Short mmCIF file of C-alpha atoms in Angstrom, two decimals:
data_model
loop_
_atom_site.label_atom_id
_atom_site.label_comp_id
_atom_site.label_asym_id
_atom_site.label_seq_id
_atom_site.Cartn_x
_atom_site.Cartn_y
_atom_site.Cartn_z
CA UNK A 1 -4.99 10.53 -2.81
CA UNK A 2 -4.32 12.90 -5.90
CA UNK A 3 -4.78 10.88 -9.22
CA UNK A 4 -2.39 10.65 -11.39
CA UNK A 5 -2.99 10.31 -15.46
CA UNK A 6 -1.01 7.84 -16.58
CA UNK A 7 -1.13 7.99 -20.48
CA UNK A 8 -4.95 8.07 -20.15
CA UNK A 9 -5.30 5.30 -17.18
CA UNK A 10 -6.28 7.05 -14.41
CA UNK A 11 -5.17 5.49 -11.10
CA UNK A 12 -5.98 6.87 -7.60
CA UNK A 13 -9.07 7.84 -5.81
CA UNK A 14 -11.94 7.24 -7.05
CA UNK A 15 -10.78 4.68 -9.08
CA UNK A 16 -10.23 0.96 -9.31
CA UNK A 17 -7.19 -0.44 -8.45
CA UNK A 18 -4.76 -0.90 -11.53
CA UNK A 19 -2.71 -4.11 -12.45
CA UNK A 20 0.98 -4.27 -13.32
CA UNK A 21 2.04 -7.36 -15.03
CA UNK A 22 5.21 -8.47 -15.16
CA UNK A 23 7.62 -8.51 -18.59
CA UNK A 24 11.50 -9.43 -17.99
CA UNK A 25 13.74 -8.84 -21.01
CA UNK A 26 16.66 -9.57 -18.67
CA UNK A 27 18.75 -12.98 -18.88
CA UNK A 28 19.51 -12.73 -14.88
CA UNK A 29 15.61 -12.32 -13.80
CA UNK A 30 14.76 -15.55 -11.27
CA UNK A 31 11.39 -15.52 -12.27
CA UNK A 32 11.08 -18.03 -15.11
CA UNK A 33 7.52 -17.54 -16.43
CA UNK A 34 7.48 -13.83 -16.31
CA UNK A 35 11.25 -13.91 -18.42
CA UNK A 36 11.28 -13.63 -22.18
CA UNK A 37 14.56 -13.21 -24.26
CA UNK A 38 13.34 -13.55 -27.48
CA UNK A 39 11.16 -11.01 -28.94
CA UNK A 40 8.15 -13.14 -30.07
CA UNK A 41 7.59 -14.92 -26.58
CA UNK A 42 7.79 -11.23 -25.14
CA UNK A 43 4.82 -10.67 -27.68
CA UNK A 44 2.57 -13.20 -27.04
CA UNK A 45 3.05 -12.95 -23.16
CA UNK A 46 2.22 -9.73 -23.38
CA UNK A 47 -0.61 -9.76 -25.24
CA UNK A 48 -2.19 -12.29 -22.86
CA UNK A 49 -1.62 -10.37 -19.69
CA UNK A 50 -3.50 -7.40 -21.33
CA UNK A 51 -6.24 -9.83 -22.44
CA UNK A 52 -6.23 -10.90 -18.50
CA UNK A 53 -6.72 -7.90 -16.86
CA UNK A 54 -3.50 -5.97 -16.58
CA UNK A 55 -3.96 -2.43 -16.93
CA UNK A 56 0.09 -1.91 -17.29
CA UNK A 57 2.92 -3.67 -18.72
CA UNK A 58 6.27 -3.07 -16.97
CA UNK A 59 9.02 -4.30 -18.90
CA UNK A 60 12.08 -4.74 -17.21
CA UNK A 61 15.67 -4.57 -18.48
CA UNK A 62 17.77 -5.93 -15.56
CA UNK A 63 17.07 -7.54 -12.61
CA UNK A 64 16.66 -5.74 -9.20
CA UNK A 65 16.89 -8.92 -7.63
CA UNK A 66 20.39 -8.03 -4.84
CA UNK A 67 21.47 -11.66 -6.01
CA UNK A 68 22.01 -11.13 -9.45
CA UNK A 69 24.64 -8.20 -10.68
CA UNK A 70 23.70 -4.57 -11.86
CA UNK A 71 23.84 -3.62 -15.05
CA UNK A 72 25.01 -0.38 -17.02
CA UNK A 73 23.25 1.74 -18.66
CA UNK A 74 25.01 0.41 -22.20
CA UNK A 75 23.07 -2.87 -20.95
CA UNK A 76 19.85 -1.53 -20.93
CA UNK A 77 19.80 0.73 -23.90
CA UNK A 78 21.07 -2.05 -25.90
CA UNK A 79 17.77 -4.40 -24.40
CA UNK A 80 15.83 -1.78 -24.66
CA UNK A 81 15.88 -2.09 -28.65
CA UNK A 82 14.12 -5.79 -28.39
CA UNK A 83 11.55 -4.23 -26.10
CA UNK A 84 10.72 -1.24 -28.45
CA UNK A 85 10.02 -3.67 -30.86
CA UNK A 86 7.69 -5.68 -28.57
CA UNK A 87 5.68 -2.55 -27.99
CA UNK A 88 5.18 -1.90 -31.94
CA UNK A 89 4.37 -5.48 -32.59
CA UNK A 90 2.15 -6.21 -29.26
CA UNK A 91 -1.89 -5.87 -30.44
CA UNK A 92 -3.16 -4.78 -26.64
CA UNK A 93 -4.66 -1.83 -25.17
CA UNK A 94 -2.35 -1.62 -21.56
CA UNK A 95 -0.46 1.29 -20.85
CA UNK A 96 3.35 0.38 -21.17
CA UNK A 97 5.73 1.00 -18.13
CA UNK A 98 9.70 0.89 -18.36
CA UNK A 99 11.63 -0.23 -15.93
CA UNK A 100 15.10 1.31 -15.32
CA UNK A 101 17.44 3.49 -12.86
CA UNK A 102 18.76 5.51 -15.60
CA UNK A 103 17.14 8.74 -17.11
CA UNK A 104 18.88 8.31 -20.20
CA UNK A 105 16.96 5.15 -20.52
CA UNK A 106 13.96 6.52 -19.81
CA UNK A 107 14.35 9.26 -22.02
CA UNK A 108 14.56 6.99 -25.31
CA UNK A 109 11.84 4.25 -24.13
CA UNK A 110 9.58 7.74 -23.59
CA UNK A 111 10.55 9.18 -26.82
CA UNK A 112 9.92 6.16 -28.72
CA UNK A 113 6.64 4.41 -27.45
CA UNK A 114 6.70 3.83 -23.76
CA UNK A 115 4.14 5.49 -21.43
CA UNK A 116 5.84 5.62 -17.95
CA UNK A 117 8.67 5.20 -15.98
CA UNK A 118 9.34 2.42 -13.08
CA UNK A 119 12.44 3.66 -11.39
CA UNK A 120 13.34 1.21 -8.76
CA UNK A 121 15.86 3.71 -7.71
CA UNK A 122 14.18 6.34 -6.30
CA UNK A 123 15.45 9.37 -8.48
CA UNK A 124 18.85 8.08 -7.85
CA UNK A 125 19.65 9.74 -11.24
CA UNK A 126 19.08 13.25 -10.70
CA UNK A 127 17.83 13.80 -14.25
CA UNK A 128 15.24 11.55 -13.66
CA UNK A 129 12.57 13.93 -12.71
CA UNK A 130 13.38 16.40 -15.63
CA UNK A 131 12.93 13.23 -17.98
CA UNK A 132 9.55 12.34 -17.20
CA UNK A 133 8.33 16.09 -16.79
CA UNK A 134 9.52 16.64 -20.25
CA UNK A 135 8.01 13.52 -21.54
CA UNK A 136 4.82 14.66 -18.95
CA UNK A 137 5.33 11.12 -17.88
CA UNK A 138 3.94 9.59 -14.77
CA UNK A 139 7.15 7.83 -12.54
CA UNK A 140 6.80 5.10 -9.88
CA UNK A 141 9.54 6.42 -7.35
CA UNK A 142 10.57 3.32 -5.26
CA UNK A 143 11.87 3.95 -2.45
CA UNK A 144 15.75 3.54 -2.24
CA UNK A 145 19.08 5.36 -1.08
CA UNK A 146 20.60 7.97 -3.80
CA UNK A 147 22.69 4.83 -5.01
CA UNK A 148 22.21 3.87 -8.42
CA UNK A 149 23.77 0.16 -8.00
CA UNK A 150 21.80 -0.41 -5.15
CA UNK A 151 18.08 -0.34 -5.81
CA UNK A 152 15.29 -0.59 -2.64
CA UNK A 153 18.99 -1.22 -0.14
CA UNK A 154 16.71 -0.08 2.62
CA UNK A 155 15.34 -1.46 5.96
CA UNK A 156 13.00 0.00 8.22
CA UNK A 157 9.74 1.84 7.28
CA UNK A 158 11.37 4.86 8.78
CA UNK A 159 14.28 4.57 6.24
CA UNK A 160 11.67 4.00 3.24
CA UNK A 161 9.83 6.91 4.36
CA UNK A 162 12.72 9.18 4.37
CA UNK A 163 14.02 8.02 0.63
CA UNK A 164 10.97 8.63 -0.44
CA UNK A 165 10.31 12.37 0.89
CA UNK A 166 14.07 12.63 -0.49
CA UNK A 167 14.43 14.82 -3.97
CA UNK A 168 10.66 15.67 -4.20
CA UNK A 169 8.15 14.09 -6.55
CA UNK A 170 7.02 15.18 -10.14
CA UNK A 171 3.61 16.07 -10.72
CA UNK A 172 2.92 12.59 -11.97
CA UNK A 173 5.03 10.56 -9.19
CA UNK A 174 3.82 6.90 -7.67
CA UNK A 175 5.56 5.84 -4.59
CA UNK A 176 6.72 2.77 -4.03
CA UNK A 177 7.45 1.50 -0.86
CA UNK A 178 10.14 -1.19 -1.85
CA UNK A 179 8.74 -4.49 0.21
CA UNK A 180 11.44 -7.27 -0.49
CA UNK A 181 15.53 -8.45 0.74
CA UNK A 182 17.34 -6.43 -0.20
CA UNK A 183 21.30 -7.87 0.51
CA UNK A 184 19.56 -9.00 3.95
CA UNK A 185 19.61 -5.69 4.97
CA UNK A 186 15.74 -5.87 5.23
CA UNK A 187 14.57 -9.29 7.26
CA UNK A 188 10.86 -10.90 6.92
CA UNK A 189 10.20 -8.70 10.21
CA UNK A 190 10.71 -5.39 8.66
CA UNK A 191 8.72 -6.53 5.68
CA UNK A 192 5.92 -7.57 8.01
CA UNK A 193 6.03 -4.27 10.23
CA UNK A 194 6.23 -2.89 6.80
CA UNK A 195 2.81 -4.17 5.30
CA UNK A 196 1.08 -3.88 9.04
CA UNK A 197 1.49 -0.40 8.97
CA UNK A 198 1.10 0.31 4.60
CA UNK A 199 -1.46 2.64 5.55
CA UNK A 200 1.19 5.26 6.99
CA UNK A 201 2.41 5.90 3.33
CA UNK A 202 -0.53 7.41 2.24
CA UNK A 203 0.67 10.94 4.09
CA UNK A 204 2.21 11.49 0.84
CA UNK A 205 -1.39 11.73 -0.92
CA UNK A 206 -0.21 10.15 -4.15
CA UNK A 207 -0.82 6.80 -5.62
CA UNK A 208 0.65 3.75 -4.59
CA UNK A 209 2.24 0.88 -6.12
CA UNK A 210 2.90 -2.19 -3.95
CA UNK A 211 4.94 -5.08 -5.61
CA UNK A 212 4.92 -8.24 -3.33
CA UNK A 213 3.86 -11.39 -5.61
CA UNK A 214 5.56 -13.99 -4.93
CA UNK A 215 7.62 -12.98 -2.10
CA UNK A 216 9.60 -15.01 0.45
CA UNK A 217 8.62 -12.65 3.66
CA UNK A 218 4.82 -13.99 2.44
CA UNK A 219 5.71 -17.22 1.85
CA UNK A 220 7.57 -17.22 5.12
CA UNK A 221 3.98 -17.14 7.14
CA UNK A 222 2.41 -19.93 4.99
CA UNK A 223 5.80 -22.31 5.26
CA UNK A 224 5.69 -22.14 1.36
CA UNK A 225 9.73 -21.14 0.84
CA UNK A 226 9.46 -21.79 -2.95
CA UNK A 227 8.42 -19.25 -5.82
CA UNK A 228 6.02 -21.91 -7.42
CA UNK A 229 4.14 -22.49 -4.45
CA UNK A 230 3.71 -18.71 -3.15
CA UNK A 231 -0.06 -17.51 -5.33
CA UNK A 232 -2.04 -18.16 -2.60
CA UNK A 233 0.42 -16.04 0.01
CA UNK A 234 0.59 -13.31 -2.70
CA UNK A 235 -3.31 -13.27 -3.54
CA UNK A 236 -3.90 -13.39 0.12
CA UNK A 237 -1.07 -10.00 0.89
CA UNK A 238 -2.83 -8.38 -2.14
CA UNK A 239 -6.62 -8.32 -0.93
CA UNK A 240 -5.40 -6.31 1.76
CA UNK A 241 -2.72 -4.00 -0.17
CA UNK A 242 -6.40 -2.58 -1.59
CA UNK A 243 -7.51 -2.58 1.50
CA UNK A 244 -4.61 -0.56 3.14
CA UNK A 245 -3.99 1.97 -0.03
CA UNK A 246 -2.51 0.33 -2.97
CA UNK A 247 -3.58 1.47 -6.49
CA UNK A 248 -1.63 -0.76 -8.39
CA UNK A 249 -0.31 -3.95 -8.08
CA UNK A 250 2.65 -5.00 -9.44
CA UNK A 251 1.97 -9.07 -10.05
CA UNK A 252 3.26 -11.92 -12.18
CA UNK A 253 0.17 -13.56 -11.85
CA UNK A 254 -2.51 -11.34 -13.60
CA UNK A 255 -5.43 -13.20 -13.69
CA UNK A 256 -5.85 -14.23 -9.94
CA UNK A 257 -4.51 -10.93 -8.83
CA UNK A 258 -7.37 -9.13 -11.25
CA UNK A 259 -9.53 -11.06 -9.95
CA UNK A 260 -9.09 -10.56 -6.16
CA UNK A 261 -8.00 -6.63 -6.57
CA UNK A 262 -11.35 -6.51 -8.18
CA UNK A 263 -13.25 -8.07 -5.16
CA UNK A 264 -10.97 -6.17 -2.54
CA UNK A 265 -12.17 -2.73 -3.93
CA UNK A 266 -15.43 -3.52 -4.18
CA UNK A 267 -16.13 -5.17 -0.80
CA UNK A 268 -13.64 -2.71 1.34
CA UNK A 269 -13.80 0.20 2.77
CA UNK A 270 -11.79 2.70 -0.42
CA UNK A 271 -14.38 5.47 -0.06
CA UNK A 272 -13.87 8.30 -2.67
CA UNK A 273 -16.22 11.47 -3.88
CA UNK A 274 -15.13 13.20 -6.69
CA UNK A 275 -17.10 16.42 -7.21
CA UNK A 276 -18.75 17.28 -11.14
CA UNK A 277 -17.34 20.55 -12.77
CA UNK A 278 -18.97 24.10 -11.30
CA UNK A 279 -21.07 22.80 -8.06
CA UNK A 280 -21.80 26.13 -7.28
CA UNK A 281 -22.96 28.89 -10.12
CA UNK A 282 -19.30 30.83 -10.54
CA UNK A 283 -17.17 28.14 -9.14
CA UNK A 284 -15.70 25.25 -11.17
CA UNK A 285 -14.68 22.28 -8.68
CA UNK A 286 -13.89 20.11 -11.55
CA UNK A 287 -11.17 17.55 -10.02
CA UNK A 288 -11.63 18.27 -6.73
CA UNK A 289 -12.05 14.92 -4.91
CA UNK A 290 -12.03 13.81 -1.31
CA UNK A 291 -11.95 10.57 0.34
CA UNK A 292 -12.47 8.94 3.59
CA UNK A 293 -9.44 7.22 4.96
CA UNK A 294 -10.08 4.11 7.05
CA UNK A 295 -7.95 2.17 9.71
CA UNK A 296 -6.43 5.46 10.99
CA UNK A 297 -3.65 5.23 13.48
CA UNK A 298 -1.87 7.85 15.36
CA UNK A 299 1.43 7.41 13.70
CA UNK A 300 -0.38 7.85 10.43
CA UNK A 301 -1.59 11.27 11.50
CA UNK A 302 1.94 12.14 12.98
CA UNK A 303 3.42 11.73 9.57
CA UNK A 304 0.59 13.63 7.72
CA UNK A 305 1.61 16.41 10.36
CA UNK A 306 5.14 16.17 10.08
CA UNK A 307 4.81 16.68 5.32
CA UNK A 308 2.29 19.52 6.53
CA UNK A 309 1.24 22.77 7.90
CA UNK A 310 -1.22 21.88 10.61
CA UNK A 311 -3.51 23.18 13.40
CA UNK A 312 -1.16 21.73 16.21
CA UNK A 313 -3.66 19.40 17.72
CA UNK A 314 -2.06 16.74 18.84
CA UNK A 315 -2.19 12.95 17.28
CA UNK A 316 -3.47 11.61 20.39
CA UNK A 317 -6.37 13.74 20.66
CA UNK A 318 -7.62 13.06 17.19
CA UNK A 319 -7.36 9.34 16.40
CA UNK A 320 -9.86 6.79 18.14
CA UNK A 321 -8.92 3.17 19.35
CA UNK A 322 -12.33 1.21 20.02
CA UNK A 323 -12.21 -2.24 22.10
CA UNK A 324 -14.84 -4.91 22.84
CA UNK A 325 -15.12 -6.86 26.03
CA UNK A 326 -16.75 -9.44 27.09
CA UNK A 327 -18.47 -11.41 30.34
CA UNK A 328 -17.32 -8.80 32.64
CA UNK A 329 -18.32 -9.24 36.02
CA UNK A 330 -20.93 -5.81 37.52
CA UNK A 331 -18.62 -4.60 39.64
CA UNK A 332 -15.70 -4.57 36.84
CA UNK A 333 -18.28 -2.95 33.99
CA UNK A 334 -19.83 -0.94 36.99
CA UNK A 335 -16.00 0.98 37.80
CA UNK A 336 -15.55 0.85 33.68
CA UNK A 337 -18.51 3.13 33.39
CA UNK A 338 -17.33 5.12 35.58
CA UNK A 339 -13.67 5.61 34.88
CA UNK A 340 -15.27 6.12 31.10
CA UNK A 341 -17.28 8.78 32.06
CA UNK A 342 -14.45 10.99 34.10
CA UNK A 343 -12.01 10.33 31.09
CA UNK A 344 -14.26 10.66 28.38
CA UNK A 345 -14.31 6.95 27.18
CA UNK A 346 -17.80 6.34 25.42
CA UNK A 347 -18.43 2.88 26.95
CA UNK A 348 -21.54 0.83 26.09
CA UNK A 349 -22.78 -2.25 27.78
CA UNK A 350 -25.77 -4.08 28.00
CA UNK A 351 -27.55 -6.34 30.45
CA UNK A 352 -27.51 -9.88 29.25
CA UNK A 353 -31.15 -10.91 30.57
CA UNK A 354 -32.55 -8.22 28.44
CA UNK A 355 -33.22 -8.96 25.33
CA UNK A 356 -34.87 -6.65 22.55
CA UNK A 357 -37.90 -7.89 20.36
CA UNK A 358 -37.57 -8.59 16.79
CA UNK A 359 -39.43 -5.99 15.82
CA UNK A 360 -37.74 -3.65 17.48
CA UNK A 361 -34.11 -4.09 16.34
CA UNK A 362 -34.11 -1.35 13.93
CA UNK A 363 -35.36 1.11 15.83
CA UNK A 364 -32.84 -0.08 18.50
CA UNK A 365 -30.31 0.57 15.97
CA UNK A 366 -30.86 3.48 15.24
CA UNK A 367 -30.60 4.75 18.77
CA UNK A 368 -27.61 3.32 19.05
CA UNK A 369 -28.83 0.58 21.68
CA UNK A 370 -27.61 -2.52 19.25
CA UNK A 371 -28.76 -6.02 19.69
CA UNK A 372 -30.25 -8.94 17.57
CA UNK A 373 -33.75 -10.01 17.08
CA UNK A 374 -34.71 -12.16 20.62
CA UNK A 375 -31.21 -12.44 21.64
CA UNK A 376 -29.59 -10.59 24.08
CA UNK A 377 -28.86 -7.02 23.60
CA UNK A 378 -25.88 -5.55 23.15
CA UNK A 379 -24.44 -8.55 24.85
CA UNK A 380 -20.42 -7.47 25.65
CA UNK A 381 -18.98 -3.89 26.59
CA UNK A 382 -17.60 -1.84 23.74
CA UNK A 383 -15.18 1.14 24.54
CA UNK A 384 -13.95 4.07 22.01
CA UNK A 385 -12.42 6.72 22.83
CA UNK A 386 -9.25 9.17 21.68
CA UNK A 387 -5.51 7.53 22.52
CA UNK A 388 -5.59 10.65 24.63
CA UNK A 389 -8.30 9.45 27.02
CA UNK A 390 -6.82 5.94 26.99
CA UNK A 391 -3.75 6.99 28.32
CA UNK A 392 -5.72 8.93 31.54
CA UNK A 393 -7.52 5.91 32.28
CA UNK A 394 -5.44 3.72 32.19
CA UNK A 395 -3.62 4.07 35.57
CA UNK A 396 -7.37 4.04 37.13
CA UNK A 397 -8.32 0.43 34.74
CA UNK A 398 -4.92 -1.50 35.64
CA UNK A 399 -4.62 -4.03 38.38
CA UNK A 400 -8.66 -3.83 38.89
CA UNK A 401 -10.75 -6.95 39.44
CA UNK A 402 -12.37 -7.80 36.14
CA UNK A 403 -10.50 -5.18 33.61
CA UNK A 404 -6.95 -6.75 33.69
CA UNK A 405 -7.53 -8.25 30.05
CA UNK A 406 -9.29 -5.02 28.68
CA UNK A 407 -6.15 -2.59 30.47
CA UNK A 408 -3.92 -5.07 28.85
CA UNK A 409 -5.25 -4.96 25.28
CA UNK A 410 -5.04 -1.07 26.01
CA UNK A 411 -1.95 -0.63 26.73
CA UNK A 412 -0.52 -3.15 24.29
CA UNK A 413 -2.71 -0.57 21.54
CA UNK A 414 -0.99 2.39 22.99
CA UNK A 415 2.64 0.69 22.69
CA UNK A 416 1.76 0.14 19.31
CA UNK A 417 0.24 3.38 17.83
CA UNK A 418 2.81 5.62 19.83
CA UNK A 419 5.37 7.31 17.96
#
């Protein structure tokens, strides 16, 4: 993912995940605690979020929320005056985020203290771009149709996608994915396809922001319909958001989200190497970075292809779906083996009487013959192999004695990461 400088803050690979807490200057926001109309509450609230761990302040000046009514851009610029003046007066450190749909907005809160841009639009103002590159601002581009009443008015990940490859990006651009009902247009099930497949938005190789505290489509899962009751769901959603790509989360509840953002990176799988300046004598690599991407799927690939130039090997051939199976019958693991082998399935399976000594578990390991310390080894049958090779087998694994379970989980994978 290419990092982006955001006034200083650097968010992206090869670097922690970044908080965004929540500051409403807008009389129509729903969300109570996060809502200040008077300057010195604005302060103060503030202030403590920055003392809590949040890396960015986004201070919003209407609310996106499709229940409440938009607002013109007189509305804005004249509430963008009492936020100006929380900025001067707020003692904190975080980097300060605006959040609007109008460049002409954007252009006075970056003239006159702000850092970055929050456009929950998606470039819906064509000047919006040319704004921030002037101000060599950093922009969160949400995704949304080219409608400037009718912020994140999209529904399936395919229409997100699309907005957000729609009009380019600035150098400094954060995509936003736009989880949330919108006018019912988007249900809890394309919210929940949504998040299942996050990972597919990092084709665009550019930081993401992922804003889902507190949000009904979590709450749904727990049976927790009410705001007040949804920090578990939302702590829960964001653990994995690091997990699946995020690098900032948008939160109302700083702390807690800090807090488990913090563990998430640390215990997953985000795997970054940024190289030092000049690894080689008359080459300077400064910036370069690379990173390993985990959870791969072959619809991901596809849409890394499709933004691209490519070598034309096909998605199929380069992802790898692994299974484990377990207390199949000889004859079953006996025909597995062998379909494996004519397909090129790597399929593994050990013989549960054997067992391997303590003392020779590492060793085991390292040849790849598994197993635990005097207990059976490599008890189950694990397959991997390429979607490709799946799809071969398959015909030659369905309807046999002893593999209907492991054919069914296969074919249920392939339904799933087909385009």
């Amino acid at each position: 993912m290419n990092p982006v400088d955001v006034a200083g803050l650097p968010v992206g690979d090869g670097h922690p995940p970044r908080i965004m807490g929540v500051l409403n200057m807008s009389v129509e926001s729903n969300y109570d605690p996060s809502t200040w109309g008077d300057v010195d509450g604005a302060v103060d609230h503030a202030e403590r979020m920055a003392a809590e761990g949040a890396d960015i302040i986004d201070v919003g000046l209407q609310s996106s929320n499709p229940k409440n009514p938009w607002q013109a851009v007189d509305t804005e610029l004249e509430r963008l005056e009492r936020a100006l003046e929380v900025v001067d007066r707020a003692d904190c450190d975080a980097v300060w985020s605006i959040e609007t749909r109008y460049a002409e907005v954007a252009d006075e809160a970056l003239a006159r203290g702000f850092d970055m841009v929050n456009d929950v639009c998606g470039f819906a103002d064509p000047d919006m771009p040319d704004v921030c590159e002037k101000h060599d601002a950093a922009v969160v581009k949400m995704a949304s149709p080219p409608d400037i009443q009718s912020p994140g008015h999209l529904r399936s990940i395919d229409d997100c996608f699309a907005a957000l490859a729609r009009g380019g990006f600035t150098e400094k651009t954060i995509i936003d994915p736009a989880f949330g009902g919108w006018y019912d247009e988007k249900t809890y099930e394309d919210n929940w396809e949504m998040f299942r497949r996050l990972r597919e938005f990092r084709a665009f190789n550019r930081p993401m922001l992922t804003a889902t505290n507190r949000e009904d489509f979590l709450g749904e899962i727990a049976d927790r319909p009410d705001t007040e009751d949804q920090l578990a769901v939302s702590l829960a959603a964001a653990t994995m958001e690091v997990e699946r790509g995020a690098d900032i989360i948008r939160t109302h509840d700083v702390p807690e989200t800090a807090d488990v953002a913090a563990v998430a990176d640390f215990l997953g799988d985000r795997r970054a190497i940024e190289s030092g300046p000049a690894a080689h004598e008359g080459e300077d690599e400064a910036g370069v970075h690379a990173a390993e991407l985990t959870g791969v799927t072959p619809r991901e690939v596809a849409r890394n292809t499709a933004l691209r130039e490519h070598d034309g090997i096909d998605p199929a051939e380069a992802v790898t779906l692994t299974f484990a199976a377990g207390d199949l019958p000889a004859a079953a693991h006996e025909e597995l083996m062998t379909v494996g082998g004519e397909h090129g399935l790597l399929v593994a399976s050990g013989d549960a009487g054997d067992t391997i000594p303590a003392d020779e578990v590492e060793t085991a390991a390292d040849e790849s013959e598994g197993g635990q310390g005097d207990s059976p080894a490599g008890e189950g049958t694990f397959v991997s192999g390429t979607l490709a090779a799946y799809e071969d087998a398959l015909p030659e694994l369905s309807g046999r004695p002893g593999l209907e379970a492991l054919a069914r989980a296969i074919r249920e994978a392939i339904d799933r990461e087909q385009l």
